[in-house]
Amino acid sequence: MSVVFDEKFRTLVDYIQNGIPAIKRTGIRVLEIRDYYVKLIMPLEGNTNHIGMMYAGSLFCIGEISGGVIHGVAFDVNKYVPIVKEVNIKFTRPALTDVTMEVSMDKERAEAIQATAAEKGKADFTMELELKDSGGQVVSRVNGVWQIRPLPPGMKSPMAGE
Amino acid sequence: MSVVFDEKFRTLVDYIQNGIPAIKRTGIRVLEIRDYYVKLIMPLEGNTNHIGMMYAGSLFCIGEISGGVIHGVAFDVNKYVPIVKEVNIKFTRPALTDVTMEVSMDKERAEAIQATAAEKGKADFTMELELKDSGGQVVSRVNGVWQIRPLPPGMKSPMAGE
């Protein structure tokens, strides 16, 4: 699988795929990445359950990671760190193929969220996402609440480039 | 870690810990198991995130698996198979230790759910669960909807003993 992306995203792509051991173990991959947009893929291989469909936890993973990856392409990673507060996932159809997730955010919304965090010390943001199979059918719907907080003093963001 | 359980649960315990590769990779373990009750533990080691807490997806895993494990100790695994329909997880405190989850169900409720499945071909059930750290503090709250359906003809339950 050949993926072309801007050199400035090299550290972020490596961090998404390899930075957190439990995520790395799933084999998740970046398909497309640019400012304010990321597309990821979760392989079916290695992620099947007792009846041959994608395991619920691997679907959760590609849904939940959206908050971290949008942070990496839409927010100032040298100022803020993302956390997840709540996630709801509905399993609407069996996932029998690799599964993709696209996440994006308007520049204006990203700036407004960061303005709130700068003023109040933290800022919540919600997102609704669809997880799709290789035929484009929605297999899961994800709603979540994430939050950005100031990066602790002295901490270097693992998402930041050199 | 030494765990004592009734010989009849040997196949189920092995299935919980090793049956689904993505779950096995987390290192989840059964601490206690008896009819209508299971206690599981998720190790912090191997499951940390970018800020040293337990990764959200590993917390989801020990919450979501509750539907499968309660099926194994409260329902007739030779007649029904469980699926998950929806899960909501709230991350209420940072999880900085191993995390445990206890799940139980009344015999009467389990029988009523199976009676519905026998009559209608499927039956939903909801559960609310608390995930706790080693100090007994709740780190996540999980609400979910699971469903049992008849085991497909010719399929042997992976949870059934010999």
PDB file of C-alpha atoms in Angstrom:
ATOM      1  CA  MET A   1       0.000   0.000   0.000  1.00  0.00           C
ATOM      2  CA  SER A   2       1.663   3.197  -1.197  1.00  0.00           C
ATOM      3  CA  VAL A   3       0.627   6.410   0.503  1.00  0.00           C
ATOM      4  CA  VAL A   4       1.800   9.844  -0.556  1.00  0.00           C
ATOM      5  CA  PHE A   5       1.756  12.635   1.991  1.00  0.00           C
ATOM      6  CA  ASP A   6       3.452  15.938   2.700  1.00  0.00           C
ATOM      7  CA  GLU A   7       6.802  15.543   4.435  1.00  0.00           C
ATOM      8  CA  LYS A   8       5.565  17.700   7.325  1.00  0.00           C
ATOM      9  CA  PHE A   9       3.210  14.879   8.352  1.00  0.00           C
ATOM     10  CA  ARG A  10       5.925  12.184   8.578  1.00  0.00           C
ATOM     11  CA  THR A  11       6.191  12.280  12.389  1.00  0.00           C
ATOM     12  CA  LEU A  12       2.407  12.335  12.798  1.00  0.00           C
ATOM     13  CA  VAL A  13       1.854   9.399  10.432  1.00  0.00           C
ATOM     14  CA  ASP A  14       4.504   7.377  12.236  1.00  0.00           C
ATOM     15  CA  TYR A  15       2.949   8.280  15.585  1.00  0.00           C
ATOM     16  CA  ILE A  16      -0.574   7.305  14.469  1.00  0.00           C
ATOM     17  CA  GLN A  17       0.609   3.927  13.172  1.00  0.00           C
ATOM     18  CA  ASN A  18       3.292   3.077  15.737  1.00  0.00           C
ATOM     19  CA  GLY A  19       3.144   5.479  18.691  1.00  0.00           C
ATOM     20  CA  ILE A  20       0.683   3.666  20.963  1.00  0.00           C
ATOM     21  CA  PRO A  21       1.352  -0.083  21.257  1.00  0.00           C
ATOM     22  CA  ALA A  22      -2.308  -1.125  21.548  1.00  0.00           C
ATOM     23  CA  ILE A  23      -3.132   0.824  18.376  1.00  0.00           C
ATOM     24  CA  LYS A  24      -0.049  -0.422  16.509  1.00  0.00           C
ATOM     25  CA  ARG A  25      -1.124  -4.010  17.231  1.00  0.00           C
ATOM     26  CA  THR A  26      -4.303  -3.486  15.177  1.00  0.00           C
ATOM     27  CA  GLY A  27      -2.374  -2.705  11.978  1.00  0.00           C
ATOM     28  CA  ILE A  28      -4.201   0.592  11.379  1.00  0.00           C
ATOM     29  CA  ARG A  29      -2.787   2.668   8.490  1.00  0.00           C
ATOM     30  CA  VAL A  30      -3.011   6.231   7.191  1.00  0.00           C
ATOM     31  CA  LEU A  31      -4.430   6.325   3.632  1.00  0.00           C
ATOM     32  CA  GLU A  32      -4.629  10.091   3.144  1.00  0.00           C
ATOM     33  CA  ILE A  33      -3.513  13.025   5.253  1.00  0.00           C
ATOM     34  CA  ARG A  34      -3.535  16.751   4.701  1.00  0.00           C
ATOM     35  CA  ASP A  35      -4.374  19.883   6.693  1.00  0.00           C
ATOM     36  CA  TYR A  36      -7.789  19.412   8.353  1.00  0.00           C
ATOM     37  CA  TYR A  37      -8.380  15.912   6.867  1.00  0.00           C
ATOM     38  CA  VAL A  38      -7.286  12.314   7.517  1.00  0.00           C
ATOM     39  CA  LYS A  39      -8.433   8.968   6.102  1.00  0.00           C
ATOM     40  CA  LEU A  40      -7.489   5.769   7.942  1.00  0.00           C
ATOM     41  CA  ILE A  41      -7.943   2.053   7.244  1.00  0.00           C
ATOM     42  CA  MET A  42      -8.313  -0.836   9.700  1.00  0.00           C
ATOM     43  CA  PRO A  43      -7.445  -4.235   8.190  1.00  0.00           C
ATOM     44  CA  LEU A  44      -9.910  -7.093   8.696  1.00  0.00           C
ATOM     45  CA  GLU A  45      -6.959  -9.486   8.958  1.00  0.00           C
ATOM     46  CA  GLY A  46      -5.913  -9.817  12.579  1.00  0.00           C
ATOM     47  CA  ASN A  47      -9.095  -8.072  13.753  1.00  0.00           C
ATOM     48  CA  THR A  48     -11.847 -10.679  13.331  1.00  0.00           C
ATOM     49  CA  ASN A  49     -14.198 -11.868  16.097  1.00  0.00           C
ATOM     50  CA  HIS A  50     -15.880 -15.200  16.938  1.00  0.00           C
ATOM     51  CA  ILE A  51     -18.109 -15.027  13.860  1.00  0.00           C
ATOM     52  CA  GLY A  52     -15.632 -13.729  11.258  1.00  0.00           C
ATOM     53  CA  MET A  53     -16.633 -10.051  11.361  1.00  0.00           C
ATOM     54  CA  MET A  54     -14.408  -7.197  12.496  1.00  0.00           C
ATOM     55  CA  TYR A  55     -14.105  -7.243  16.288  1.00  0.00           C
ATOM     56  CA  ALA A  56     -16.039  -4.422  18.008  1.00  0.00           C
ATOM     57  CA  GLY A  57     -12.909  -3.157  19.766  1.00  0.00           C
ATOM     58  CA  SER A  58     -11.040  -2.654  16.481  1.00  0.00           C
ATOM     59  CA  LEU A  59     -14.004  -0.681  15.116  1.00  0.00           C
ATOM     60  CA  PHE A  60     -13.950   1.388  18.322  1.00  0.00           C
ATOM     61  CA  CYS A  61     -10.229   2.009  17.806  1.00  0.00           C
ATOM     62  CA  ILE A  62     -10.565   3.486  14.306  1.00  0.00           C
ATOM     63  CA  GLY A  63     -13.501   5.588  15.527  1.00  0.00           C
ATOM     64  CA  GLU A  64     -11.919   6.876  18.726  1.00  0.00           C
ATOM     65  CA  ILE A  65      -8.545   7.691  17.147  1.00  0.00           C
ATOM     66  CA  SER A  66     -10.331  10.352  15.067  1.00  0.00           C
ATOM     67  CA  GLY A  67     -10.010  12.810  17.963  1.00  0.00           C
ATOM     68  CA  GLY A  68      -6.252  12.389  18.132  1.00  0.00           C
ATOM     69  CA  VAL A  69      -5.630  12.498  14.392  1.00  0.00           C
ATOM     70  CA  ILE A  70      -7.800  15.562  13.769  1.00  0.00           C
ATOM     71  CA  HIS A  71      -5.856  17.222  16.570  1.00  0.00           C
ATOM     72  CA  GLY A  72      -2.685  16.436  14.654  1.00  0.00           C
ATOM     73  CA  VAL A  73      -3.820  18.096  11.411  1.00  0.00           C
ATOM     74  CA  ALA A  74      -6.126  20.897  12.622  1.00  0.00           C
ATOM     75  CA  PHE A  75      -4.798  22.080  15.993  1.00  0.00           C
ATOM     76  CA  ASP A  76      -1.486  23.468  17.221  1.00  0.00           C
ATOM     77  CA  VAL A  77       0.169  20.287  18.531  1.00  0.00           C
ATOM     78  CA  ASN A  78       2.892  22.351  20.197  1.00  0.00           C
ATOM     79  CA  LYS A  79       0.293  24.076  22.388  1.00  0.00           C
ATOM     80  CA  TYR A  80      -2.420  21.490  23.059  1.00  0.00           C
ATOM     81  CA  VAL A  81      -2.863  17.798  23.845  1.00  0.00           C
ATOM     82  CA  PRO A  82      -6.091  15.873  23.118  1.00  0.00           C
ATOM     83  CA  ILE A  83      -7.998  13.560  25.471  1.00  0.00           C
ATOM     84  CA  VAL A  84     -11.207  11.594  24.927  1.00  0.00           C
ATOM     85  CA  LYS A  85     -14.142  12.094  27.307  1.00  0.00           C
ATOM     86  CA  GLU A  86     -16.922   9.917  25.906  1.00  0.00           C
ATOM     87  CA  VAL A  87     -17.596   7.729  22.873  1.00  0.00           C
ATOM     88  CA  ASN A  88     -20.787   6.094  21.636  1.00  0.00           C
ATOM     89  CA  ILE A  89     -20.542   3.469  18.900  1.00  0.00           C
ATOM     90  CA  LYS A  90     -23.461   1.799  17.125  1.00  0.00           C
ATOM     91  CA  PHE A  91     -22.679  -1.383  15.214  1.00  0.00           C
ATOM     92  CA  THR A  92     -25.129  -1.094  12.311  1.00  0.00           C
ATOM     93  CA  ARG A  93     -23.943  -3.788   9.864  1.00  0.00           C
ATOM     94  CA  PRO A  94     -21.435  -6.657  10.041  1.00  0.00           C
ATOM     95  CA  ALA A  95     -17.981  -5.430   8.944  1.00  0.00           C
ATOM     96  CA  LEU A  96     -16.706  -8.169   6.634  1.00  0.00           C
ATOM     97  CA  THR A  97     -13.910  -6.210   4.884  1.00  0.00           C
ATOM     98  CA  ASP A  98     -11.230  -3.684   5.801  1.00  0.00           C
ATOM     99  CA  VAL A  99     -12.869  -0.578   7.278  1.00  0.00           C
ATOM    100  CA  THR A 100     -12.116   3.096   6.570  1.00  0.00           C
ATOM    101  CA  MET A 101     -12.778   6.276   8.531  1.00  0.00           C
ATOM    102  CA  GLU A 102     -12.578   9.853   7.233  1.00  0.00           C
ATOM    103  CA  VAL A 103     -12.351  12.767   9.638  1.00  0.00           C
ATOM    104  CA  SER A 104     -12.204  16.462   8.803  1.00  0.00           C
ATOM    105  CA  MET A 105     -12.749  19.818  10.466  1.00  0.00           C
ATOM    106  CA  ASP A 106     -13.252  23.358   9.187  1.00  0.00           C
ATOM    107  CA  LYS A 107     -10.365  25.715   9.827  1.00  0.00           C
ATOM    108  CA  GLU A 108     -12.797  28.166  11.439  1.00  0.00           C
ATOM    109  CA  ARG A 109     -14.094  25.566  13.890  1.00  0.00           C
ATOM    110  CA  ALA A 110     -10.570  24.434  14.789  1.00  0.00           C
ATOM    111  CA  GLU A 111      -9.602  28.050  15.510  1.00  0.00           C
ATOM    112  CA  ALA A 112     -12.698  28.619  17.638  1.00  0.00           C
ATOM    113  CA  ILE A 113     -12.005  25.501  19.733  1.00  0.00           C
ATOM    114  CA  GLN A 114      -8.409  26.598  20.298  1.00  0.00           C
ATOM    115  CA  ALA A 115      -9.560  30.120  21.208  1.00  0.00           C
ATOM    116  CA  THR A 116     -11.798  28.612  23.889  1.00  0.00           C
ATOM    117  CA  ALA A 117      -8.929  26.456  25.185  1.00  0.00           C
ATOM    118  CA  ALA A 118      -6.632  29.495  25.289  1.00  0.00           C
ATOM    119  CA  GLU A 119      -9.214  31.453  27.287  1.00  0.00           C
ATOM    120  CA  LYS A 120     -10.583  28.725  29.592  1.00  0.00           C
ATOM    121  CA  GLY A 121      -7.719  26.241  29.856  1.00  0.00           C
ATOM    122  CA  LYS A 122      -9.632  23.502  28.035  1.00  0.00           C
ATOM    123  CA  ALA A 123     -12.212  23.079  25.282  1.00  0.00           C
ATOM    124  CA  ASP A 124     -14.555  20.196  24.443  1.00  0.00           C
ATOM    125  CA  PHE A 125     -15.415  19.297  20.878  1.00  0.00           C
ATOM    126  CA  THR A 126     -17.857  16.743  19.491  1.00  0.00           C
ATOM    127  CA  MET A 127     -17.655  14.762  16.258  1.00  0.00           C
ATOM    128  CA  GLU A 128     -19.905  12.335  14.399  1.00  0.00           C
ATOM    129  CA  LEU A 129     -18.183   9.763  12.215  1.00  0.00           C
ATOM    130  CA  GLU A 130     -19.104   6.932   9.894  1.00  0.00           C
ATOM    131  CA  LEU A 131     -17.030   3.769   9.579  1.00  0.00           C
ATOM    132  CA  LYS A 132     -17.394   2.191   6.135  1.00  0.00           C
ATOM    133  CA  ASP A 133     -16.633  -1.164   4.540  1.00  0.00           C
ATOM    134  CA  SER A 134     -14.867  -1.561   1.186  1.00  0.00           C
ATOM    135  CA  GLY A 135     -18.198  -1.262  -0.625  1.00  0.00           C
ATOM    136  CA  GLY A 136     -18.886   2.110   0.974  1.00  0.00           C
ATOM    137  CA  GLN A 137     -21.597   0.769   3.316  1.00  0.00           C
ATOM    138  CA  VAL A 138     -21.683   2.239   6.821  1.00  0.00           C
ATOM    139  CA  VAL A 139     -20.849  -0.490   9.361  1.00  0.00           C
ATOM    140  CA  SER A 140     -20.688   1.669  12.508  1.00  0.00           C
ATOM    141  CA  ARG A 141     -21.667   5.164  13.605  1.00  0.00           C
ATOM    142  CA  VAL A 142     -19.520   6.924  16.185  1.00  0.00           C
ATOM    143  CA  ASN A 143     -20.346   9.975  18.304  1.00  0.00           C
ATOM    144  CA  GLY A 144     -17.772  11.302  20.704  1.00  0.00           C
ATOM    145  CA  VAL A 145     -16.655  14.124  22.938  1.00  0.00           C
ATOM    146  CA  TRP A 146     -12.964  14.979  22.962  1.00  0.00           C
ATOM    147  CA  GLN A 147     -11.128  17.788  24.721  1.00  0.00           C
ATOM    148  CA  ILE A 148      -7.945  19.760  24.166  1.00  0.00           C
ATOM    149  CA  ARG A 149      -5.859  21.028  27.061  1.00  0.00           C
ATOM    150  CA  PRO A 150      -2.574  22.933  27.144  1.00  0.00           C
ATOM    151  CA  LEU A 151       0.479  20.755  26.590  1.00  0.00           C
ATOM    152  CA  PRO A 152       2.146  20.356  30.031  1.00  0.00           C
ATOM    153  CA  PRO A 153       5.239  22.601  30.392  1.00  0.00           C
ATOM    154  CA  GLY A 154       8.358  20.858  29.137  1.00  0.00           C
ATOM    155  CA  MET A 155       6.423  18.147  27.294  1.00  0.00           C
ATOM    156  CA  LYS A 156       7.198  17.793  23.593  1.00  0.00           C
ATOM    157  CA  SER A 157       4.224  16.730  21.504  1.00  0.00           C
ATOM    158  CA  PRO A 158       4.795  13.243  20.034  1.00  0.00           C
ATOM    159  CA  MET A 159       2.828  14.465  17.009  1.00  0.00           C
ATOM    160  CA  ALA A 160       5.129  17.380  16.238  1.00  0.00           C
ATOM    161  CA  GLY A 161       7.619  17.275  13.377  1.00  0.00           C
ATOM    162  CA  GLU A 162      11.297  18.186  13.788  1.00  0.00           C
TER     163      GLU A 162
ATOM    164  CA  MET B   1      -1.454 -14.745  39.087  1.00  0.00           C
ATOM    165  CA  SER B   2      -3.229 -17.880  40.305  1.00  0.00           C
ATOM    166  CA  VAL B   3      -6.920 -18.191  39.516  1.00  0.00           C
ATOM    167  CA  VAL B   4      -9.108 -21.018  40.755  1.00  0.00           C
ATOM    168  CA  PHE B   5     -12.265 -21.854  38.819  1.00  0.00           C
ATOM    169  CA  ASP B   6     -14.608 -24.746  38.225  1.00  0.00           C
ATOM    170  CA  GLU B   7     -13.322 -27.169  35.591  1.00  0.00           C
ATOM    171  CA  LYS B   8     -16.497 -26.625  33.562  1.00  0.00           C
ATOM    172  CA  PHE B   9     -15.312 -23.083  32.762  1.00  0.00           C
ATOM    173  CA  ARG B  10     -11.907 -24.131  31.362  1.00  0.00           C
ATOM    174  CA  THR B  11     -12.925 -23.781  27.709  1.00  0.00           C
ATOM    175  CA  LEU B  12     -14.668 -20.464  28.352  1.00  0.00           C
ATOM    176  CA  VAL B  13     -11.702 -18.985  30.252  1.00  0.00           C
ATOM    177  CA  ASP B  14      -9.340 -20.032  27.474  1.00  0.00           C
ATOM    178  CA  TYR B  15     -11.692 -18.542  24.895  1.00  0.00           C
ATOM    179  CA  ILE B  16     -12.002 -15.216  26.748  1.00  0.00           C
ATOM    180  CA  GLN B  17      -8.213 -14.884  27.088  1.00  0.00           C
ATOM    181  CA  ASN B  18      -7.072 -16.384  23.779  1.00  0.00           C
ATOM    182  CA  GLY B  19     -10.027 -16.882  21.424  1.00  0.00           C
ATOM    183  CA  ILE B  20     -10.105 -13.523  19.646  1.00  0.00           C
ATOM    184  CA  PRO B  21      -6.634 -12.290  18.560  1.00  0.00           C
ATOM    185  CA  ALA B  22      -7.347  -8.579  19.106  1.00  0.00           C
ATOM    186  CA  ILE B  23      -8.508  -9.310  22.672  1.00  0.00           C
ATOM    187  CA  LYS B  24      -5.643 -11.710  23.377  1.00  0.00           C
ATOM    188  CA  ARG B  25      -3.167  -8.965  22.392  1.00  0.00           C
ATOM    189  CA  THR B  26      -4.397  -6.793  25.292  1.00  0.00           C
ATOM    190  CA  GLY B  27      -3.387  -9.382  27.916  1.00  0.00           C
ATOM    191  CA  ILE B  28      -6.853  -9.434  29.545  1.00  0.00           C
ATOM    192  CA  ARG B  29      -7.268 -12.118  32.230  1.00  0.00           C
ATOM    193  CA  VAL B  30     -10.099 -13.808  34.128  1.00  0.00           C
ATOM    194  CA  LEU B  31      -9.792 -13.226  37.901  1.00  0.00           C
ATOM    195  CA  GLU B  32     -13.005 -14.905  39.044  1.00  0.00           C
ATOM    196  CA  ILE B  33     -15.666 -16.896  37.230  1.00  0.00           C
ATOM    197  CA  ARG B  34     -18.766 -18.732  38.392  1.00  0.00           C
ATOM    198  CA  ASP B  35     -22.360 -19.123  37.253  1.00  0.00           C
ATOM    199  CA  TYR B  36     -23.834 -15.664  36.556  1.00  0.00           C
ATOM    200  CA  TYR B  37     -20.650 -13.769  37.525  1.00  0.00           C
ATOM    201  CA  VAL B  38     -17.238 -12.909  36.003  1.00  0.00           C
ATOM    202  CA  LYS B  39     -14.439 -10.578  37.104  1.00  0.00           C
ATOM    203  CA  LEU B  40     -11.763  -9.592  34.562  1.00  0.00           C
ATOM    204  CA  ILE B  41      -8.549  -7.571  34.729  1.00  0.00           C
ATOM    205  CA  MET B  42      -6.866  -5.483  32.022  1.00  0.00           C
ATOM    206  CA  PRO B  43      -3.139  -4.887  32.636  1.00  0.00           C
ATOM    207  CA  LEU B  44      -1.822  -1.329  32.358  1.00  0.00           C
ATOM    208  CA  GLU B  45       1.399  -2.731  30.896  1.00  0.00           C
ATOM    209  CA  GLY B  46       1.132  -2.862  27.116  1.00  0.00           C
ATOM    210  CA  ASN B  47      -2.020  -0.732  27.177  1.00  0.00           C
ATOM    211  CA  THR B  48      -0.794   2.806  27.887  1.00  0.00           C
ATOM    212  CA  ASN B  49      -1.511   5.850  25.710  1.00  0.00           C
ATOM    213  CA  HIS B  50       0.442   9.005  24.812  1.00  0.00           C
ATOM    214  CA  ILE B  51       0.209  10.355  28.356  1.00  0.00           C
ATOM    215  CA  GLY B  52       0.821   7.168  30.365  1.00  0.00           C
ATOM    216  CA  MET B  53      -2.798   6.325  31.172  1.00  0.00           C
ATOM    217  CA  MET B  54      -4.643   3.250  29.971  1.00  0.00           C
ATOM    218  CA  TYR B  55      -5.517   3.633  26.283  1.00  0.00           C
ATOM    219  CA  ALA B  56      -9.234   4.283  25.654  1.00  0.00           C
ATOM    220  CA  GLY B  57      -9.514   1.276  23.352  1.00  0.00           C
ATOM    221  CA  SER B  58      -8.272  -1.133  26.016  1.00  0.00           C
ATOM    222  CA  LEU B  59     -10.842   0.291  28.462  1.00  0.00           C
ATOM    223  CA  PHE B  60     -13.485  -0.187  25.767  1.00  0.00           C
ATOM    224  CA  CYS B  61     -12.332  -3.802  25.336  1.00  0.00           C
ATOM    225  CA  ILE B  62     -12.804  -4.791  28.992  1.00  0.00           C
ATOM    226  CA  GLY B  63     -16.186  -3.019  28.993  1.00  0.00           C
ATOM    227  CA  GLU B  64     -17.520  -4.464  25.750  1.00  0.00           C
ATOM    228  CA  ILE B  65     -16.397  -8.040  26.452  1.00  0.00           C
ATOM    229  CA  SER B  66     -18.870  -8.097  29.355  1.00  0.00           C
ATOM    230  CA  GLY B  67     -21.668  -9.041  26.932  1.00  0.00           C
ATOM    231  CA  GLY B  68     -19.780 -12.075  25.672  1.00  0.00           C
ATOM    232  CA  VAL B  69     -18.583 -13.293  29.058  1.00  0.00           C
ATOM    233  CA  ILE B  70     -21.981 -12.940  30.770  1.00  0.00           C
ATOM    234  CA  HIS B  71     -23.381 -14.944  27.855  1.00  0.00           C
ATOM    235  CA  GLY B  72     -20.843 -17.654  28.671  1.00  0.00           C
ATOM    236  CA  VAL B  73     -21.878 -17.986  32.336  1.00  0.00           C
ATOM    237  CA  ALA B  74     -25.590 -17.105  32.283  1.00  0.00           C
ATOM    238  CA  PHE B  75     -27.005 -18.255  28.930  1.00  0.00           C
ATOM    239  CA  ASP B  76     -27.155 -21.580  27.082  1.00  0.00           C
ATOM    240  CA  VAL B  77     -24.063 -21.288  24.871  1.00  0.00           C
ATOM    241  CA  ASN B  78     -25.175 -24.336  22.885  1.00  0.00           C
ATOM    242  CA  LYS B  79     -28.358 -22.540  21.792  1.00  0.00           C
ATOM    243  CA  TYR B  80     -27.421 -18.855  21.479  1.00  0.00           C
ATOM    244  CA  VAL B  81     -24.615 -16.602  20.236  1.00  0.00           C
ATOM    245  CA  PRO B  82     -24.088 -13.029  21.470  1.00  0.00           C
ATOM    246  CA  ILE B  83     -23.526  -9.888  19.393  1.00  0.00           C
ATOM    247  CA  VAL B  84     -23.003  -6.269  20.450  1.00  0.00           C
ATOM    248  CA  LYS B  85     -25.304  -3.565  19.082  1.00  0.00           C
ATOM    249  CA  GLU B  86     -24.180  -0.363  20.808  1.00  0.00           C
ATOM    250  CA  VAL B  87     -21.741   0.744  23.504  1.00  0.00           C
ATOM    251  CA  ASN B  88     -21.326   4.069  25.267  1.00  0.00           C
ATOM    252  CA  ILE B  89     -18.203   4.633  27.354  1.00  0.00           C
ATOM    253  CA  LYS B  90     -17.492   7.651  29.551  1.00  0.00           C
ATOM    254  CA  PHE B  91     -13.891   8.152  30.632  1.00  0.00           C
ATOM    255  CA  THR B  92     -14.370   9.648  34.090  1.00  0.00           C
ATOM    256  CA  ARG B  93     -10.871   9.474  35.624  1.00  0.00           C
ATOM    257  CA  PRO B  94      -7.385   8.684  34.295  1.00  0.00           C
ATOM    258  CA  ALA B  95      -6.700   4.918  34.601  1.00  0.00           C
ATOM    259  CA  LEU B  96      -3.158   4.720  35.983  1.00  0.00           C
ATOM    260  CA  THR B  97      -3.209   1.083  37.210  1.00  0.00           C
ATOM    261  CA  ASP B  98      -4.535  -2.271  36.034  1.00  0.00           C
ATOM    262  CA  VAL B  99      -8.320  -2.060  35.590  1.00  0.00           C
ATOM    263  CA  THR B 100     -10.999  -4.549  36.666  1.00  0.00           C
ATOM    264  CA  MET B 101     -14.569  -5.137  35.538  1.00  0.00           C
ATOM    265  CA  GLU B 102     -17.232  -7.206  37.297  1.00  0.00           C
ATOM    266  CA  VAL B 103     -20.328  -8.375  35.448  1.00  0.00           C
ATOM    267  CA  SER B 104     -23.242 -10.373  36.820  1.00  0.00           C
ATOM    268  CA  MET B 105     -26.836 -11.210  35.953  1.00  0.00           C
ATOM    269  CA  ASP B 106     -29.757 -12.659  37.906  1.00  0.00           C
ATOM    270  CA  LYS B 107     -30.787 -16.170  36.890  1.00  0.00           C
ATOM    271  CA  GLU B 108     -34.368 -14.941  36.432  1.00  0.00           C
ATOM    272  CA  ARG B 109     -33.314 -12.192  34.037  1.00  0.00           C
ATOM    273  CA  ALA B 110     -31.121 -14.558  32.032  1.00  0.00           C
ATOM    274  CA  GLU B 111     -34.040 -16.973  31.691  1.00  0.00           C
ATOM    275  CA  ALA B 112     -36.413 -14.204  30.613  1.00  0.00           C
ATOM    276  CA  ILE B 113     -33.986 -12.987  27.919  1.00  0.00           C
ATOM    277  CA  GLN B 114     -33.590 -16.534  26.586  1.00  0.00           C
ATOM    278  CA  ALA B 115     -37.382 -17.040  26.621  1.00  0.00           C
ATOM    279  CA  THR B 116     -37.733 -13.935  24.447  1.00  0.00           C
ATOM    280  CA  ALA B 117     -35.035 -15.201  22.074  1.00  0.00           C
ATOM    281  CA  ALA B 118     -36.725 -18.608  21.840  1.00  0.00           C
ATOM    282  CA  GLU B 119     -40.042 -16.955  20.972  1.00  0.00           C
ATOM    283  CA  LYS B 120     -38.881 -14.091  18.717  1.00  0.00           C
ATOM    284  CA  GLY B 121     -35.590 -15.380  17.278  1.00  0.00           C
ATOM    285  CA  LYS B 122     -33.522 -12.715  19.076  1.00  0.00           C
ATOM    286  CA  ALA B 123     -33.483 -10.737  22.303  1.00  0.00           C
ATOM    287  CA  ASP B 124     -31.741  -7.495  23.257  1.00  0.00           C
ATOM    288  CA  PHE B 125     -30.344  -6.904  26.726  1.00  0.00           C
ATOM    289  CA  THR B 126     -28.756  -3.826  28.282  1.00  0.00           C
ATOM    290  CA  MET B 127     -26.077  -3.606  30.959  1.00  0.00           C
ATOM    291  CA  GLU B 128     -24.399  -0.817  32.919  1.00  0.00           C
ATOM    292  CA  LEU B 129     -20.858  -1.473  34.100  1.00  0.00           C
ATOM    293  CA  GLU B 130     -18.153   0.258  36.066  1.00  0.00           C
ATOM    294  CA  LEU B 131     -14.454  -0.104  35.282  1.00  0.00           C
ATOM    295  CA  LYS B 132     -12.293   0.369  38.385  1.00  0.00           C
ATOM    296  CA  ASP B 133      -8.638   1.016  39.128  1.00  0.00           C
ATOM    297  CA  SER B 134      -6.647  -0.885  41.752  1.00  0.00           C
ATOM    298  CA  GLY B 135      -7.795   1.568  44.430  1.00  0.00           C
ATOM    299  CA  GLY B 136     -11.449   0.853  43.665  1.00  0.00           C
ATOM    300  CA  GLN B 137     -12.041   4.218  41.950  1.00  0.00           C
ATOM    301  CA  VAL B 138     -14.313   4.188  38.910  1.00  0.00           C
ATOM    302  CA  VAL B 139     -12.296   5.171  35.807  1.00  0.00           C
ATOM    303  CA  SER B 140     -14.958   4.540  33.145  1.00  0.00           C
ATOM    304  CA  ARG B 141     -18.691   3.936  32.974  1.00  0.00           C
ATOM    305  CA  VAL B 142     -20.024   1.675  30.228  1.00  0.00           C
ATOM    306  CA  ASN B 143     -23.600   1.319  28.955  1.00  0.00           C
ATOM    307  CA  GLY B 144     -24.332  -1.142  26.207  1.00  0.00           C
ATOM    308  CA  VAL B 145     -26.918  -3.065  24.253  1.00  0.00           C
ATOM    309  CA  TRP B 146     -26.146  -6.656  23.359  1.00  0.00           C
ATOM    310  CA  GLN B 147     -28.301  -9.288  21.674  1.00  0.00           C
ATOM    311  CA  ILE B 148     -28.536 -13.069  21.658  1.00  0.00           C
ATOM    312  CA  ARG B 149     -29.541 -14.974  18.559  1.00  0.00           C
ATOM    313  CA  PRO B 150     -29.853 -18.725  17.905  1.00  0.00           C
ATOM    314  CA  LEU B 151     -26.540 -20.451  17.230  1.00  0.00           C
ATOM    315  CA  PRO B 152     -26.455 -21.138  13.459  1.00  0.00           C
ATOM    316  CA  PRO B 153     -27.215 -24.825  12.638  1.00  0.00           C
ATOM    317  CA  GLY B 154     -24.044 -26.926  12.669  1.00  0.00           C
ATOM    318  CA  MET B 155     -22.003 -24.266  14.491  1.00  0.00           C
ATOM    319  CA  LYS B 156     -20.362 -25.398  17.722  1.00  0.00           C
ATOM    320  CA  SER B 157     -20.086 -22.666  20.328  1.00  0.00           C
ATOM    321  CA  PRO B 158     -16.439 -21.755  20.977  1.00  0.00           C
ATOM    322  CA  MET B 159     -17.495 -21.131  24.592  1.00  0.00           C
ATOM    323  CA  ALA B 160     -18.858 -24.634  25.197  1.00  0.00           C
ATOM    324  CA  GLY B 161     -16.940 -27.221  27.188  1.00  0.00           C
ATOM    325  CA  GLU B 162     -16.338 -30.752  25.917  1.00  0.00           C
TER     326      GLU B 162
END
